[in-house]
Rosetta silent file (secondary structure, phi, psi, omega in degrees, C-alpha in Angstrom):
SEQUENCE: MEMTVTELLTQLETERIQVASQGLTADQLTQENLQAGLEHVSSQLAAGYLAQFSWQVEMPVGDPVNVRLETNLINVPLIEAPRLDPKLLDQTALYEVKVYMVIEGDQVNASGLRIDELTTADELMPAVDNYVEPFKNWVTEHIATAINNRESVDD
SCORE:     score description
SCORE:     0.000 S_00000001
   1 L     0.000  126.754  178.426    0.000    0.000    0.000 S_00000001
   2 E  -128.086  153.357  173.396    1.407    3.337   -1.050 S_00000001
   3 E  -158.156  163.752  176.783    0.149    6.888   -0.859 S_00000001
   4 L   -89.459  164.930  174.830    1.311   10.441   -1.182 S_00000001
   5 H   -59.713  -40.020  179.236    1.552   12.895    1.698 S_00000001
   6 H   -60.196  -43.330  178.085   -1.367   14.731    0.097 S_00000001
   7 H   -65.306  -39.861  177.019   -3.479   11.531    0.150 S_00000001
   8 H   -60.100  -48.473 -179.245   -2.519   10.886    3.774 S_00000001
   9 H   -64.209  -36.827  176.973   -3.521   14.383    4.815 S_00000001
  10 H   -63.522  -42.869  178.055   -6.802   14.104    2.891 S_00000001
  11 H   -62.082  -40.036  178.456   -7.622   10.863    4.726 S_00000001
  12 H   -65.923  -44.093 -178.696   -6.895   12.558    8.046 S_00000001
  13 H   -65.812  -33.978 -178.332   -8.958   15.642    7.166 S_00000001
  14 L   -96.365   12.192  176.986  -11.940   13.560    6.006 S_00000001
  15 L    55.619   41.177  175.572  -11.650   11.236    9.014 S_00000001
  16 L   -89.925   18.138  174.996  -10.953    8.166    6.889 S_00000001
  17 E   -98.759  130.298 -177.394   -8.705    6.856    9.637 S_00000001
  18 E   -95.742  116.600 -175.132  -10.251    4.031   11.625 S_00000001
  19 E  -113.621  135.522  172.793   -9.503    4.352   15.340 S_00000001
  20 E  -135.671  155.193 -179.528  -10.218    1.836   18.088 S_00000001
  21 E  -148.374  163.663 -179.233   -9.086    1.819   21.697 S_00000001
  22 E  -151.019  138.266  174.130   -9.071   -0.266   24.841 S_00000001
  23 E  -102.846  138.695  178.766   -8.286    0.507   28.458 S_00000001
  24 E  -163.152  176.159  176.908   -6.471   -2.066   30.573 S_00000001
  25 E   -93.646  166.827  178.853   -3.745   -2.597   33.137 S_00000001
  26 H   -57.827  -36.202  179.575   -0.119   -3.406   32.336 S_00000001
  27 H   -69.365  -21.339 -178.554   -0.804   -7.033   33.364 S_00000001
  28 H   -90.088    0.964  176.845   -3.664   -7.248   30.855 S_00000001
  29 L   -76.679   72.148 -176.484   -1.455   -6.415   27.864 S_00000001
  30 L   -89.634  167.143  176.954   -1.642   -9.999   26.698 S_00000001
  31 H   -57.129  -38.594 -179.734   -0.770  -11.506   23.365 S_00000001
  32 H   -62.382  -46.508  179.175   -4.515  -11.845   22.723 S_00000001
  33 H   -64.785  -40.445 -179.859   -5.203   -8.134   23.306 S_00000001
  34 H   -68.930  -37.553  177.939   -2.243   -7.094   21.191 S_00000001
  35 H   -63.813  -38.558  178.096   -3.264   -9.447   18.379 S_00000001
  36 H   -59.281  -39.678  177.091   -6.745   -7.888   18.364 S_00000001
  37 H   -65.992  -43.062  177.340   -5.117   -4.490   17.756 S_00000001
  38 H   -62.642  -40.111  179.133   -2.965   -5.854   14.955 S_00000001
  39 H   -66.450  -38.018  176.080   -6.012   -7.479   13.356 S_00000001
  40 H   -60.023  -50.082 -178.549   -7.943   -4.189   13.544 S_00000001
  41 H   -61.171  -45.430 -179.257   -5.127   -2.320   11.808 S_00000001
  42 H   -60.917  -45.486 -178.121   -4.732   -5.052    9.194 S_00000001
  43 H   -66.895  -35.171  178.725   -8.441   -5.218    8.362 S_00000001
  44 H   -71.168  -39.620  175.992   -8.701   -1.447    8.021 S_00000001
  45 H   -61.431  -42.831  179.680   -5.645   -1.320    5.771 S_00000001
  46 H   -62.237  -28.408  178.286   -7.158   -4.081    3.609 S_00000001
  47 L   -86.780   -0.238  177.433  -10.291   -1.920    3.279 S_00000001
  48 L    92.683   11.911 -179.291   -8.166    1.043    2.145 S_00000001
  49 L  -105.234  150.720  164.234   -8.182    2.999    5.403 S_00000001
  50 E   -74.484  160.576 -175.759   -5.396    4.241    7.600 S_00000001
  51 E  -148.747  160.068  174.395   -5.771    2.903   11.127 S_00000001
  52 E  -146.931  138.692  169.874   -4.841    3.303   14.751 S_00000001
  53 E  -127.183  131.754 -172.575   -5.371    1.048   17.742 S_00000001
  54 E  -126.549  135.038  173.379   -4.704    2.506   21.160 S_00000001
  55 E  -114.892  120.055  172.757   -4.370    0.919   24.594 S_00000001
  56 E   -88.972  110.378 -169.625   -4.653    3.240   27.601 S_00000001
  57 E  -104.384  116.199  173.516   -2.547    1.286   30.092 S_00000001
  58 E   -73.607  126.430 -175.856   -2.981    1.750   33.844 S_00000001
  59 L   -99.529  153.823  177.760    0.461    1.396   35.339 S_00000001
  60 L   -68.117  -20.863  179.091    1.363    0.006   38.781 S_00000001
  61 L  -134.552  126.399  174.422    3.294    3.244   39.401 S_00000001
  62 L    81.442 -167.954 -176.977    2.302    6.715   38.177 S_00000001
  63 L   -71.950  161.333  176.338   -0.001    7.888   35.427 S_00000001
  64 L   -62.691  157.982  170.324   -1.239    5.690   32.571 S_00000001
  65 E  -115.029  158.852  178.051    0.763    5.332   29.374 S_00000001
  66 E  -112.386  122.771  176.203   -0.643    5.114   25.897 S_00000001
  67 E  -108.747  132.444 -177.027    0.469    2.262   23.639 S_00000001
  68 E  -138.747  153.232  161.896   -0.555    2.504   19.999 S_00000001
  69 E  -107.956  129.139 -179.999   -0.280    0.916   16.623 S_00000001
  70 E  -135.573  146.340  172.104   -0.421    3.612   13.956 S_00000001
  71 E   -99.905  139.678 -179.481   -0.150    3.704   10.211 S_00000001
  72 E  -166.488  174.631  179.157    1.859    6.521    8.704 S_00000001
  73 L   -90.396  -29.656  177.238    4.456    7.313    6.060 S_00000001
  74 L  -138.914  170.421 -173.832    7.246    8.180    8.520 S_00000001
  75 L   -84.014   69.925  170.153    7.858    7.668   12.225 S_00000001
  76 L  -128.767  152.960  176.821    5.986   10.611   13.694 S_00000001
  77 L   -56.695  139.754 -177.255    2.768   10.401   15.696 S_00000001
  78 H   -56.610  -34.918  179.330   -0.175   10.317   13.319 S_00000001
  79 H   -63.647  -22.900  179.459   -1.686   13.336   15.031 S_00000001
  80 H   -88.901   -6.846 -175.799    1.417   15.294   13.978 S_00000001
  81 H   -54.580  -39.053  179.127    1.144   14.302   10.289 S_00000001
  82 H   -61.250  -19.003 -179.368   -0.559   17.556    9.211 S_00000001
  83 H   -94.839    9.013 -179.816    2.545   19.408   10.359 S_00000001
  84 L   -56.699  128.323 -179.357    4.931   17.357    8.192 S_00000001
  85 L   -69.305  125.274  177.981    7.492   19.695    6.749 S_00000001
  86 L   -56.849  -21.594  177.374    7.284   19.772    2.932 S_00000001
  87 L   -74.515  -23.043 -177.734   11.099   19.707    2.943 S_00000001
  88 L   -78.327  -42.888 -179.892   10.997   16.342    4.732 S_00000001
  89 L  -133.822  136.605  173.479    8.743   14.533    2.261 S_00000001
  90 L   -65.803  126.824 -174.193    7.800   15.316   -1.320 S_00000001
  91 L   -67.015  -21.375 -175.451    4.049   15.986   -1.187 S_00000001
  92 L  -110.871   -8.939  179.222    3.315   14.144   -4.463 S_00000001
  93 L   -73.890  151.072  175.997    5.727   11.174   -4.349 S_00000001
  94 L   -82.692  133.186  176.911    4.395    7.738   -3.410 S_00000001
  95 E  -125.250  146.721  177.640    5.543    6.406   -0.039 S_00000001
  96 E   -71.717  134.110  175.725    4.985    3.001    1.472 S_00000001
  97 L   -77.522  131.221 -178.205    2.472    2.984    4.339 S_00000001
  98 E  -119.332  160.111  177.815    4.112    1.585    7.462 S_00000001
  99 E  -109.435  124.489 -177.063    2.852    0.333   10.800 S_00000001
 100 E  -113.827  145.470  172.984    4.466    1.929   13.839 S_00000001
 101 E   -98.235  129.928 -175.478    4.531    0.933   17.500 S_00000001
 102 E  -129.849  137.687  169.379    4.140    3.956   19.764 S_00000001
 103 E  -133.263  135.158 -175.674    4.340    4.365   23.531 S_00000001
 104 E  -139.242  129.812  177.912    3.763    7.707   25.166 S_00000001
 105 L   162.654  168.271  179.537    3.853    8.679   28.833 S_00000001
 106 L   -59.096  137.456  174.292    5.935    9.895   31.729 S_00000001
 107 L    66.616   14.261  172.962    9.242    8.118   32.223 S_00000001
 108 L   -65.529  -42.958  173.505    8.976    6.072   29.000 S_00000001
 109 L  -165.807 -170.012 -176.551   12.237    7.785   28.093 S_00000001
 110 L   -61.499  -34.628 -177.454   13.612   11.330   28.271 S_00000001
 111 L   -90.835  -14.265 -177.470   11.104   12.649   25.719 S_00000001
 112 L    80.319    8.883 -177.632    8.100   10.645   26.951 S_00000001
 113 E  -144.722  132.847  175.525    7.583    9.238   23.438 S_00000001
 114 E  -134.027  131.246  178.621    8.982    6.216   21.626 S_00000001
 115 E  -132.847  128.005  175.999    8.117    5.210   18.033 S_00000001
 116 E  -135.587  145.565  177.868    9.512    2.211   16.185 S_00000001
 117 E   -74.224  132.748  173.897    8.552    0.665   12.868 S_00000001
 118 E   -91.764  -50.305 -177.832    6.927   -2.752   13.130 S_00000001
 119 E  -172.202 -175.111  173.429    6.452   -3.505    9.430 S_00000001
 120 E   -93.633  161.620  176.963    4.871   -2.231    6.240 S_00000001
 121 H   -58.985  -44.373 -177.910    1.140   -2.312    5.590 S_00000001
 122 H   -64.229  -33.362  178.743    1.636   -4.791    2.755 S_00000001
 123 H   -77.019  -33.437 -178.659    3.628   -7.161    4.960 S_00000001
 124 H   -70.821  -45.656 -169.935    1.161   -6.975    7.875 S_00000001
 125 L   -53.016  -46.841 -178.319   -2.091   -7.605    6.007 S_00000001
 126 L   -85.719   -4.882 -169.437   -1.479  -11.227    4.968 S_00000001
 127 L  -144.370   48.592 -178.715    0.542  -12.217    8.034 S_00000001
 128 L   -52.248  -41.976 -176.874   -0.718  -10.628   11.271 S_00000001
 129 H   -57.777  -28.351  179.861    0.402  -13.679   13.274 S_00000001
 130 H   -69.238  -16.781 -173.002    4.037  -13.012   12.314 S_00000001
 131 H  -110.258   -3.652 -179.501    3.990   -9.673   14.125 S_00000001
 132 H   -64.531  -50.376 -177.260    2.253  -10.531   17.413 S_00000001
 133 H   -64.637  -47.731  177.470    5.395  -11.772   19.178 S_00000001
 134 H   -60.393  -37.945  178.803    7.689   -8.909   18.060 S_00000001
 135 H   -67.759  -43.834  178.634    5.020   -6.383   19.071 S_00000001
 136 H   -59.961  -44.963  179.036    4.465   -8.089   22.431 S_00000001
 137 H   -61.013  -41.818  179.196    8.217   -8.111   23.114 S_00000001
 138 H   -63.275  -47.465 -179.728    8.472   -4.405   22.238 S_00000001
 139 H   -62.026  -47.002 -179.179    5.521   -3.481   24.476 S_00000001
 140 H   -58.325  -45.048  179.938    6.809   -5.603   27.361 S_00000001
 141 H   -61.590  -45.340 -174.441   10.262   -4.028   27.142 S_00000001
 142 H   -78.666  -29.878  172.939    9.002   -0.441   27.077 S_00000001
 143 H   -66.324  -44.957  178.991    6.369   -0.916   29.797 S_00000001
 144 H   -60.897  -41.180  177.969    9.082   -2.458   32.020 S_00000001
 145 H   -61.274  -45.157  179.488   11.403    0.460   31.267 S_00000001
 146 H   -62.336  -43.177  179.227    8.705    2.967   32.223 S_00000001
 147 H   -62.483  -48.219  179.721    7.960    1.087   35.461 S_00000001
 148 H   -60.771  -43.206  179.069   11.667    0.874   36.361 S_00000001
 149 H   -62.977  -40.741 -179.760   12.213    4.568   35.562 S_00000001
 150 H   -68.350  -40.651  179.300    9.240    5.565   37.707 S_00000001
 151 H   -65.172  -37.371 -179.638   10.320    3.390   40.612 S_00000001
 152 H   -70.565  -28.106  176.980   13.842    4.836   40.529 S_00000001
 153 H   -71.327  -36.362 -178.693   12.420    8.386   40.621 S_00000001
 154 H   -72.280  -22.414 -176.966   10.350    7.480   43.700 S_00000001
 155 L   -70.087    0.000    0.000   13.406    6.112   45.573 S_00000001
């Protein structure tokens, strides 16, 4: 799946992005819950939509963090896409749509935001099962980091 920056912005402006969310605790971030998010993103991409799945995660220490799967052309939060600098991306060139893993919250890291590419839209759609374990490992690592950082601040 490819699109131009102009097409991406049009989808955002016309609300053609399919968003779903779930609230849970850090202990409830199971493979099953994460797979449901991956399947949502995959099915929306297959239907021609950009997508986002968001988990509002209650943490054992401190405020909740937000874990998301987002589709975008580059690794910036989807909400920031309208501000993409025209110098960064050619507005009319075709770019591959990618799926990003995002975690946002206090003590996630110095900036409070981490974004990493999981795969491309085309690779995810036929093979969601291939990405459950890597996504789970990424989430587990970054939730643990946030918990450890928060606990060390409290000491």
